[in-house]
mmCIF file of C-alpha atoms and ligand atoms in Angstrom:
data_model
loop_
_atom_site.group_PDB
_atom_site.id
_atom_site.type_symbol
_atom_site.label_atom_id
_atom_site.label_comp_id
_atom_site.label_asym_id
_atom_site.label_seq_id
_atom_site.Cartn_x
_atom_site.Cartn_y
_atom_site.Cartn_z
ATOM 1 C CA MET A 1 15.387 -0.745 12.580
ATOM 2 C CA LYS A 2 15.726 -3.929 10.786
ATOM 3 C CA ALA A 3 13.106 -4.194 8.889
ATOM 4 C CA PHE A 4 9.832 -1.776 7.793
ATOM 5 C CA ASN A 5 7.759 -4.395 6.349
ATOM 6 C CA ASP A 6 4.573 -3.796 8.764
ATOM 7 C CA LEU A 7 3.236 -0.990 11.052
ATOM 8 C CA ALA A 8 1.561 -3.895 12.701
ATOM 9 C CA ASP A 9 5.440 -4.297 13.813
ATOM 10 C CA PHE A 10 5.554 -0.723 15.711
ATOM 11 C CA SER A 11 4.151 1.012 18.585
ATOM 12 C CA ASN A 12 1.639 3.985 17.799
ATOM 13 C CA ASP A 13 4.111 6.407 19.622
ATOM 14 C CA GLU A 14 7.066 4.672 17.365
ATOM 15 C CA ILE A 15 4.633 5.731 14.361
ATOM 16 C CA LYS A 16 4.001 8.951 15.492
ATOM 17 C CA ALA A 17 7.522 9.373 15.687
ATOM 18 C CA LEU A 18 8.308 8.556 12.537
ATOM 19 C CA VAL A 19 5.247 10.929 10.925
ATOM 20 C CA ALA A 20 6.534 13.993 13.285
ATOM 21 C CA LEU A 21 10.425 13.218 12.010
ATOM 22 C CA ALA A 22 8.559 13.240 8.179
ATOM 23 C CA SER A 23 7.148 16.795 9.338
ATOM 24 C CA ARG A 24 10.351 17.757 10.388
ATOM 25 C CA LEU A 25 12.640 16.526 7.530
ATOM 26 C CA ASP A 26 10.157 18.509 5.106
ATOM 27 C CA ALA A 27 9.849 21.851 7.229
ATOM 28 C CA HIS A 28 14.203 21.597 8.272
ATOM 29 C CA PRO A 29 15.946 19.275 5.386
ATOM 30 C CA GLU A 30 19.108 17.620 6.260
ATOM 31 C CA PRO A 31 20.804 17.270 2.963
ATOM 32 C CA ASP A 32 23.847 15.562 4.579
ATOM 33 C CA ALA A 33 22.138 12.669 6.854
ATOM 34 C CA LEU A 34 22.780 10.180 4.774
ATOM 35 C CA LYS A 35 26.109 10.933 3.038
ATOM 36 C CA GLY A 36 27.621 8.125 1.114
ATOM 37 C CA LYS A 37 24.379 5.571 2.171
ATOM 38 C CA VAL A 38 23.371 3.626 -0.910
ATOM 39 C CA LEU A 39 20.038 1.644 -0.914
ATOM 40 C CA SER A 40 19.595 -0.706 -3.505
ATOM 41 C CA LEU A 41 15.558 -0.597 -4.815
ATOM 42 C CA LEU A 42 14.109 -4.091 -6.551
ATOM 43 C CA PHE A 43 11.116 -3.821 -8.271
ATOM 44 C CA LEU A 44 9.560 -7.226 -9.253
ATOM 45 C CA SER A 45 6.422 -5.262 -10.105
ATOM 46 C CA PRO A 46 5.629 -1.722 -12.011
ATOM 47 C CA SER A 47 5.750 1.187 -9.722
ATOM 48 C CA LEU A 48 5.863 5.314 -10.700
ATOM 49 C CA ARG A 49 5.361 6.925 -6.760
ATOM 50 C CA THR A 50 7.563 4.367 -5.139
ATOM 51 C CA LEU A 51 10.582 4.258 -7.461
ATOM 52 C CA ALA A 52 10.221 8.043 -7.441
ATOM 53 C CA SER A 53 9.868 8.826 -4.231
ATOM 54 C CA PHE A 54 12.432 6.379 -2.957
ATOM 55 C CA GLN A 55 15.030 7.905 -5.522
ATOM 56 C CA ALA A 56 13.800 11.390 -4.154
ATOM 57 C CA ALA A 57 14.167 10.478 -0.609
ATOM 58 C CA MET A 58 17.832 8.972 -0.587
ATOM 59 C CA THR A 59 18.606 12.005 -2.527
ATOM 60 C CA ARG A 60 16.995 14.594 -0.585
ATOM 61 C CA LEU A 61 18.798 13.068 2.437
ATOM 62 C CA GLY A 62 22.354 13.238 0.770
ATOM 63 C CA GLY A 63 22.519 9.261 0.040
ATOM 64 C CA GLY A 64 21.879 7.388 -3.385
ATOM 65 C CA SER A 65 20.285 4.918 -4.930
ATOM 66 C CA PHE A 66 19.990 2.366 -7.624
ATOM 67 C CA VAL A 67 17.074 0.195 -9.030
ATOM 68 C CA ILE A 68 16.784 -3.021 -10.966
ATOM 69 C CA SER A 69 13.856 -4.479 -12.808
ATOM 70 C CA PRO A 70 13.265 -7.439 -14.898
ATOM 71 C CA ASP A 71 12.519 -5.078 -17.530
ATOM 72 C CA MET A 72 15.837 -3.523 -17.493
ATOM 73 C CA SER A 73 19.155 -4.622 -19.347
ATOM 74 C CA ILE A 74 19.909 -7.476 -17.209
ATOM 75 C CA HIS A 75 19.456 -11.112 -17.451
ATOM 76 C CA GLY A 76 16.107 -12.942 -17.132
ATOM 77 C CA LEU A 77 15.383 -13.571 -13.846
ATOM 78 C CA GLU A 78 13.999 -16.707 -12.676
ATOM 79 C CA THR A 79 12.144 -16.601 -9.445
ATOM 80 C CA ARG A 80 10.931 -20.299 -9.204
ATOM 81 C CA PRO A 81 12.757 -22.660 -7.000
ATOM 82 C CA GLY A 82 13.970 -25.801 -7.781
ATOM 83 C CA ILE A 83 14.079 -25.023 -11.228
ATOM 84 C CA VAL A 84 16.638 -26.381 -14.217
ATOM 85 C CA MET A 85 17.308 -23.763 -15.920
ATOM 86 C CA ASP A 86 17.780 -24.089 -19.421
ATOM 87 C CA GLY A 87 15.505 -21.734 -20.798
ATOM 88 C CA THR A 88 15.762 -17.810 -21.708
ATOM 89 C CA ALA A 89 16.374 -16.748 -17.555
ATOM 90 C CA ALA A 90 20.314 -16.920 -17.214
ATOM 91 C CA GLU A 91 20.345 -15.570 -13.296
ATOM 92 C CA HIS A 92 18.318 -17.116 -10.404
ATOM 93 C CA ILE A 93 16.949 -14.555 -7.754
ATOM 94 C CA ARG A 94 18.790 -16.678 -5.363
ATOM 95 C CA GLU A 95 21.551 -15.069 -6.543
ATOM 96 C CA ALA A 96 20.569 -11.724 -7.748
ATOM 97 C CA VAL A 97 18.659 -10.775 -4.413
ATOM 98 C CA PRO A 98 21.937 -11.250 -2.127
ATOM 99 C CA VAL A 99 24.347 -9.227 -4.792
ATOM 100 C CA ILE A 100 21.697 -6.375 -4.762
ATOM 101 C CA ALA A 101 21.877 -6.349 -1.661
ATOM 102 C CA SER A 102 25.563 -6.509 -1.094
ATOM 103 C CA TYR A 103 25.851 -3.193 -2.556
ATOM 104 C CA GLY A 104 23.735 -1.232 -0.200
ATOM 105 C CA ASP A 105 23.091 -0.423 3.425
ATOM 106 C CA ALA A 106 19.857 -0.755 2.950
ATOM 107 C CA ILE A 107 17.360 -2.680 -0.014
ATOM 108 C CA GLY A 108 13.660 -2.015 -0.890
ATOM 109 C CA ILE A 109 11.735 -4.922 -2.383
ATOM 110 C CA ARG A 110 8.487 -4.958 -4.614
ATOM 111 C CA ALA A 111 7.163 -8.137 -5.566
ATOM 112 C CA PHE A 112 3.131 -7.979 -5.867
ATOM 113 C CA ALA A 113 0.784 -11.130 -5.104
ATOM 114 C CA GLU A 114 0.447 -13.977 -7.245
ATOM 115 C CA ARG A 115 -2.754 -14.502 -6.885
ATOM 116 C CA LYS A 116 -3.177 -17.771 -7.159
ATOM 117 C CA ASN A 117 -3.970 -19.289 -3.796
ATOM 118 C CA ILE A 118 -4.789 -16.994 -0.723
ATOM 119 C CA GLU A 119 -2.931 -18.902 1.611
ATOM 120 C CA ASP A 120 -0.025 -18.439 0.211
ATOM 121 C CA ASP A 121 -0.060 -14.757 -0.254
ATOM 122 C CA LEU A 122 -1.852 -13.918 3.415
ATOM 123 C CA GLN A 123 1.138 -16.503 4.519
ATOM 124 C CA GLU A 124 3.443 -13.653 2.552
ATOM 125 C CA THR A 125 5.422 -16.787 0.978
ATOM 126 C CA GLU A 126 6.923 -14.945 -2.130
ATOM 127 C CA PHE A 127 8.093 -11.902 -0.048
ATOM 128 C CA THR A 128 9.781 -13.745 2.791
ATOM 129 C CA ALA A 129 11.367 -15.858 0.389
ATOM 130 C CA LEU A 130 13.200 -12.959 -0.969
ATOM 131 C CA THR A 131 13.714 -11.488 2.806
ATOM 132 C CA ASP A 132 15.013 -15.077 3.784
ATOM 133 C CA LEU A 133 17.981 -13.916 1.585
ATOM 134 C CA ILE A 134 19.603 -11.250 2.595
ATOM 135 C CA ASP A 135 20.812 -10.257 6.276
ATOM 136 C CA THR A 136 20.383 -6.140 5.428
ATOM 137 C CA PRO A 137 17.915 -3.799 6.257
ATOM 138 C CA PHE A 138 14.940 -3.976 4.224
ATOM 139 C CA ILE A 139 11.640 -2.402 3.463
ATOM 140 C CA ASN A 140 8.506 -3.820 1.794
ATOM 141 C CA MET A 141 7.721 -1.287 -1.231
ATOM 142 C CA GLU A 142 4.676 -3.966 -1.326
ATOM 143 C CA SER A 143 4.329 -7.321 -1.372
ATOM 144 C CA ALA A 144 1.352 -9.564 -1.483
ATOM 145 C CA MET A 145 -0.528 -8.606 1.490
ATOM 146 C CA ASN A 146 1.166 -5.118 2.561
ATOM 147 C CA HIS A 147 1.943 -1.866 1.831
ATOM 148 C CA PRO A 148 3.284 0.230 4.851
ATOM 149 C CA CYS A 149 5.178 2.984 3.329
ATOM 150 C CA GLN A 150 1.511 3.373 1.911
ATOM 151 C CA SER A 151 0.045 3.323 4.958
ATOM 152 C CA LEU A 152 2.588 5.553 6.841
ATOM 153 C CA ALA A 153 2.277 8.338 4.367
ATOM 154 C CA ASP A 154 -1.674 8.188 4.723
ATOM 155 C CA TRP A 155 -1.185 8.373 8.253
ATOM 156 C CA LYS A 156 0.514 11.377 7.996
ATOM 157 C CA THR A 157 -1.766 12.710 5.121
ATOM 158 C CA MET A 158 -4.733 12.534 7.565
ATOM 159 C CA ASP A 159 -2.982 14.212 10.670
ATOM 160 C CA ASP A 160 -2.045 17.188 8.334
ATOM 161 C CA LEU A 161 -5.689 17.262 7.757
ATOM 162 C CA GLY A 162 -6.713 17.249 11.053
ATOM 163 C CA ILE A 163 -8.889 14.372 10.646
ATOM 164 C CA PRO A 164 -9.757 12.980 14.365
ATOM 165 C CA SER A 165 -7.932 9.288 14.955
ATOM 166 C CA ASN A 166 -10.450 8.230 17.863
ATOM 167 C CA GLY A 167 -14.061 9.330 16.733
ATOM 168 C CA GLY A 168 -12.604 9.550 12.798
ATOM 169 C CA LYS A 169 -14.858 7.647 10.550
ATOM 170 C CA PHE A 170 -12.873 6.008 7.969
ATOM 171 C CA VAL A 171 -14.942 4.200 4.747
ATOM 172 C CA LEU A 172 -12.629 1.881 2.733
ATOM 173 C CA SER A 173 -14.531 1.042 -0.031
ATOM 174 C CA TRP A 174 -13.833 -1.215 -3.006
ATOM 175 C CA ALA A 175 -14.455 0.602 -6.210
ATOM 176 C CA TYR A 176 -14.855 -0.960 -10.009
ATOM 177 C CA HIS A 177 -11.972 -1.659 -11.823
ATOM 178 C CA PRO A 178 -11.547 -4.117 -14.959
ATOM 179 C CA LYS A 179 -8.876 -5.915 -14.032
ATOM 180 C CA ALA A 180 -8.454 -8.210 -10.727
ATOM 181 C CA LEU A 181 -5.720 -5.932 -8.396
ATOM 182 C CA PRO A 182 -3.817 -7.299 -5.597
ATOM 183 C CA LEU A 183 -5.302 -7.110 -2.037
ATOM 184 C CA ALA A 184 -2.086 -5.211 -0.307
ATOM 185 C CA VAL A 185 -3.376 -1.755 -0.341
ATOM 186 C CA PRO A 186 -6.802 -2.793 1.314
ATOM 187 C CA ALA A 187 -4.912 -4.908 3.887
ATOM 188 C CA ALA A 188 -2.530 -2.228 4.976
ATOM 189 C CA THR A 189 -5.227 0.233 4.897
ATOM 190 C CA LEU A 190 -7.826 -1.451 6.932
ATOM 191 C CA HIS A 191 -4.918 -2.290 9.384
ATOM 192 C CA MET A 192 -3.539 1.660 9.450
ATOM 193 C CA ALA A 193 -6.753 3.298 10.160
ATOM 194 C CA ALA A 194 -7.605 0.796 12.671
ATOM 195 C CA LYS A 195 -4.442 1.189 14.549
ATOM 196 C CA ARG A 196 -5.055 4.712 14.291
ATOM 197 C CA GLY A 197 -8.170 4.213 16.390
ATOM 198 C CA MET A 198 -11.108 5.353 13.865
ATOM 199 C CA ASP A 199 -14.192 3.728 13.292
ATOM 200 C CA VAL A 200 -13.605 1.924 10.292
ATOM 201 C CA THR A 201 -16.627 0.550 7.675
ATOM 202 C CA VAL A 202 -15.350 -1.507 5.122
ATOM 203 C CA LEU A 203 -17.962 -1.025 2.324
ATOM 204 C CA ARG A 204 -17.741 -3.640 -0.241
ATOM 205 C CA PRO A 205 -20.131 -5.925 -2.500
ATOM 206 C CA GLU A 206 -20.847 -9.450 -1.687
ATOM 207 C CA GLY A 207 -18.018 -11.663 -2.871
ATOM 208 C CA PHE A 208 -15.467 -8.622 -2.197
ATOM 209 C CA GLU A 209 -14.997 -9.525 1.527
ATOM 210 C CA LEU A 210 -11.371 -9.473 2.906
ATOM 211 C CA PRO A 211 -10.344 -12.047 4.167
ATOM 212 C CA ASP A 212 -10.988 -13.520 8.008
ATOM 213 C CA GLN A 213 -7.165 -13.177 8.741
ATOM 214 C CA LEU A 214 -7.139 -9.509 7.835
ATOM 215 C CA MET A 215 -10.442 -8.429 9.313
ATOM 216 C CA GLN A 216 -9.197 -10.278 12.740
ATOM 217 C CA LYS A 217 -5.709 -8.321 12.711
ATOM 218 C CA ALA A 218 -7.581 -5.132 11.708
ATOM 219 C CA THR A 219 -10.125 -5.535 14.793
ATOM 220 C CA ALA A 220 -7.047 -6.495 17.099
ATOM 221 C CA ALA A 221 -5.723 -3.069 16.375
ATOM 222 C CA ALA A 222 -8.678 -1.211 16.944
ATOM 223 C CA ASP A 223 -9.819 -2.830 20.238
ATOM 224 C CA ALA A 224 -6.505 -1.904 20.951
ATOM 225 C CA ALA A 225 -6.825 1.874 19.827
ATOM 226 C CA GLY A 226 -10.142 2.576 20.815
ATOM 227 C CA GLY A 227 -11.548 2.126 17.546
ATOM 228 C CA SER A 228 -13.688 -0.288 15.652
ATOM 229 C CA ILE A 229 -14.191 -1.964 12.736
ATOM 230 C CA LYS A 230 -17.749 -3.252 10.586
ATOM 231 C CA GLU A 231 -18.235 -4.531 6.714
ATOM 232 C CA SER A 232 -21.367 -3.556 5.094
ATOM 233 C CA ASN A 233 -22.294 -3.328 1.664
ATOM 234 C CA ASP A 234 -24.981 -0.511 2.030
ATOM 235 C CA ARG A 235 -22.997 2.766 0.759
ATOM 236 C CA ASP A 236 -25.774 5.438 2.329
ATOM 237 C CA GLU A 237 -25.081 3.515 5.953
ATOM 238 C CA ALA A 238 -21.214 3.126 5.592
ATOM 239 C CA MET A 239 -21.211 6.969 4.772
ATOM 240 C CA GLN A 240 -22.999 8.377 7.323
ATOM 241 C CA ASP A 241 -20.747 11.136 9.089
ATOM 242 C CA ALA A 242 -17.802 10.056 7.117
ATOM 243 C CA HIS A 243 -14.354 11.997 7.817
ATOM 244 C CA VAL A 244 -12.372 10.141 4.582
ATOM 245 C CA ILE A 245 -13.365 7.732 1.760
ATOM 246 C CA TYR A 246 -10.735 5.388 0.767
ATOM 247 C CA ALA A 247 -11.331 4.344 -2.305
ATOM 248 C CA LYS A 248 -9.679 1.055 -3.688
ATOM 249 C CA SER A 249 -10.295 -2.245 -6.490
ATOM 250 C CA TRP A 250 -8.978 -5.633 -4.995
ATOM 251 C CA SER A 251 -10.064 -9.008 -6.645
ATOM 252 C CA SER A 252 -12.715 -11.087 -5.527
ATOM 253 C CA THR A 253 -11.741 -12.961 -2.593
ATOM 254 C CA ARG A 254 -15.034 -15.343 -3.286
ATOM 255 C CA HIS A 255 -12.871 -16.234 -6.754
ATOM 256 C CA TYR A 256 -9.276 -15.729 -5.712
ATOM 257 C CA GLY A 257 -7.432 -16.845 -8.392
ATOM 258 C CA ASP A 258 -10.051 -17.602 -10.931
ATOM 259 C CA ARG A 259 -9.704 -14.695 -13.683
ATOM 260 C CA LEU A 260 -12.755 -15.301 -15.350
ATOM 261 C CA ALA A 261 -15.192 -15.738 -12.203
ATOM 262 C CA ASP A 262 -13.798 -12.324 -10.792
ATOM 263 C CA GLN A 263 -14.769 -11.240 -14.003
ATOM 264 C CA LYS A 264 -18.021 -12.353 -14.239
ATOM 265 C CA LEU A 265 -18.645 -10.663 -10.364
ATOM 266 C CA ARG A 266 -16.992 -7.471 -10.970
ATOM 267 C CA GLU A 267 -18.829 -6.763 -14.187
ATOM 268 C CA GLN A 268 -21.878 -6.945 -12.383
ATOM 269 C CA HIS A 269 -20.810 -3.877 -10.266
ATOM 270 C CA LEU A 270 -19.828 -0.973 -12.996
ATOM 271 C CA ASP A 271 -22.174 1.647 -11.163
ATOM 272 C CA TRP A 272 -19.135 1.213 -7.845
ATOM 273 C CA CYS A 273 -17.327 4.535 -9.407
ATOM 274 C CA VAL A 274 -17.123 7.127 -6.721
ATOM 275 C CA ASP A 275 -19.123 10.366 -7.501
ATOM 276 C CA GLU A 276 -20.559 13.379 -5.363
ATOM 277 C CA SER A 277 -23.948 11.384 -5.112
ATOM 278 C CA TRP A 278 -21.796 8.822 -2.731
ATOM 279 C CA PHE A 279 -21.288 12.098 0.215
ATOM 280 C CA GLY A 280 -24.931 12.768 0.334
ATOM 281 C CA ASN A 281 -24.880 11.792 4.132
ATOM 282 C CA ALA A 282 -21.043 12.158 4.881
ATOM 283 C CA GLN A 283 -19.074 14.953 6.980
ATOM 284 C CA ASP A 284 -19.278 18.051 4.875
ATOM 285 C CA ASP A 285 -15.888 18.513 3.999
ATOM 286 C CA CYS A 286 -15.325 14.632 3.743
ATOM 287 C CA ARG A 287 -12.043 13.853 1.559
ATOM 288 C CA PHE A 288 -11.406 11.267 -0.928
ATOM 289 C CA MET A 289 -7.895 9.305 -0.781
ATOM 290 C CA HIS A 290 -6.434 6.906 -3.046
ATOM 291 C CA CYS A 291 -2.865 5.580 -2.902
ATOM 292 C CA LEU A 292 -2.796 6.077 -6.997
ATOM 293 C CA PRO A 293 -2.558 5.221 -9.945
ATOM 294 C CA VAL A 294 -6.161 5.671 -10.134
ATOM 295 C CA ARG A 295 -8.906 5.099 -13.234
ATOM 296 C CA ARG A 296 -10.533 8.176 -13.908
ATOM 297 C CA GLY A 297 -14.303 8.007 -14.749
ATOM 298 C CA VAL A 298 -13.903 3.992 -14.160
ATOM 299 C CA VAL A 299 -12.736 4.227 -9.843
ATOM 300 C CA VAL A 300 -14.223 7.781 -9.276
ATOM 301 C CA ALA A 301 -15.186 11.090 -11.347
ATOM 302 C CA ASP A 302 -13.036 13.564 -12.427
ATOM 303 C CA ASP A 303 -14.682 16.048 -10.688
ATOM 304 C CA ILE A 304 -14.173 14.228 -7.199
ATOM 305 C CA LEU A 305 -10.469 13.728 -8.206
ATOM 306 C CA ASP A 306 -10.060 17.200 -9.669
ATOM 307 C CA GLY A 307 -12.505 18.952 -6.547
ATOM 308 C CA PRO A 308 -12.002 19.579 -3.059
ATOM 309 C CA ARG A 309 -12.600 16.740 -1.568
ATOM 310 C CA SER A 310 -9.159 14.996 -3.056
ATOM 311 C CA VAL A 311 -6.146 14.912 -1.408
ATOM 312 C CA VAL A 312 -4.681 12.534 -3.275
ATOM 313 C CA ILE A 313 -1.526 14.787 -4.693
ATOM 314 C CA PRO A 314 -0.312 15.848 -1.085
ATOM 315 C CA GLU A 315 -1.054 11.776 -0.477
ATOM 316 C CA ALA A 316 1.383 11.274 -2.686
ATOM 317 C CA ARG A 317 3.989 13.243 -1.425
ATOM 318 C CA ASN A 318 3.842 11.965 1.402
ATOM 319 C CA ARG A 319 5.468 9.247 0.194
ATOM 320 C CA MET A 320 8.624 10.480 -0.190
ATOM 321 C CA LEU A 321 8.185 12.216 3.239
ATOM 322 C CA ALA A 322 7.752 8.877 5.077
ATOM 323 C CA GLN A 323 10.031 6.909 3.170
ATOM 324 C CA MET A 324 12.434 9.908 4.446
ATOM 325 C CA ALA A 325 11.737 9.651 7.895
ATOM 326 C CA VAL A 326 11.878 5.699 7.527
ATOM 327 C CA LEU A 327 15.088 5.933 5.808
ATOM 328 C CA HIS A 328 16.822 8.446 8.630
ATOM 329 C CA GLN A 329 15.892 6.024 11.099
ATOM 330 C CA MET A 330 17.168 2.488 9.431
ATOM 331 C CA LEU A 331 20.400 4.425 8.489
ATOM 332 C CA GLY A 332 21.041 5.898 11.438
ATOM 333 C CA GLY A 333 20.879 9.840 9.997
ATOM 334 C CA ARG A 334 23.088 12.207 11.619
HETATM 335 N N1 LIG B 401 0.789 3.816 -4.438
HETATM 336 C C1 LIG B 401 1.966 2.951 -5.575
HETATM 337 O O1 LIG B 401 2.872 1.837 -4.452
HETATM 338 O O2 LIG B 401 2.221 3.869 -6.755
HETATM 339 P P1 LIG B 401 3.139 3.020 -7.271
HETATM 340 O O3 LIG B 401 2.133 1.459 -7.470
HETATM 341 O O4 LIG B 401 3.225 3.997 -8.774
HETATM 342 O O5 LIG B 401 4.431 2.689 -6.657
#
C-alpha cells in the first residue's frame, strides 16, 4: 500500500480485510510485526486521538514514531509558495516535509482545510502540494475533505455493534457549534456509510447542504453497494427507524470562507443539540456516534454521551486498531 488517502481508493473487500486485520491484531497482538520501522507524523493542525493513537499503534506493533508540529521547538515553518522568507519563519515546508519523510518508512500528515475557497479545498490543493513533495508511503491523518482513518474506525465500530450494512439506516446530522468547522469528517463519513451500503440521510438546516461533488461521490458509492443517499431538514423524517445518528458540525457551504455570515446563520440553529427527544421514532437501540472532540451541552446532551446510546469511546479506540491494520499492510508487517 503506497497511500492511505481515501476509502474510495479501496474496494469493499479490501476495506473488510483491513477491518478483519484490525480485529485480529486486537485479539492476537503482534508486538514484533513492525520491528525497526519508523513512522513520521507531521501535524500542521491540532489533535488528541490521531496523535496518540498513531504513536500507540506503532509501539504495539514493535515500531517507533516521532511527531513534528509547528508549536514544538522547531524553526518557524513557512507554508506559502513563492514567498520571500524575510519574516520570522526560517524553514519552508518544501524542505521540511521531504526531510521529515526521509527519516521514516512512512509518513502521516494532518493539514486541515484553509476554508477560504471551497473549490481549492474540494481539490485538496494544500494536502496534495505536501504529498507531491515525497515518495514515501503516506497516510492522510485529516485533510480538507477527508479523514480516512476515522472512517475506517467508524466502519469497524458499526461492524462490532452488528449494525447492518445493507438495510442499515444512517443519519449524518449537522449540529450546532460556535465555530465554523471543516467539512473533512462529514465528507468522509457520508462516503463511508454510503460505501458500506447503508441508507444514508444527511440531516442539516438550510445553508449547510454538503457540496454537490461530495453528494455525487457518495451517491455513486451507495449505488455500487446497494445503499441510498438523501438530504433532509426534517428531524423526525430523517430519524425514522435510524440505527445510527452521527453528529458533526460543519461550515455553512452557502457562506464558505465568510466567518461572519456563517456565524449569523448558525446562531439561528442553537437548538441543533442532540438529546433524547431526537430518538422518538428511531430504532430503540439507535446509537450515537461522534469522531470527538465534542462540546457537551452544545453538540450533544450529557445524558446521551454518558448513556447507553453513545459509542464514542470504543469508536475512538478503534482509531488505534484501524491504524494498526493500515500500518501493518503499508509497512509489510511480518
Ligand atoms: N477524531 C479525531 O481525529 O480526533 P483528533 O482531532 O483529536 O485527532
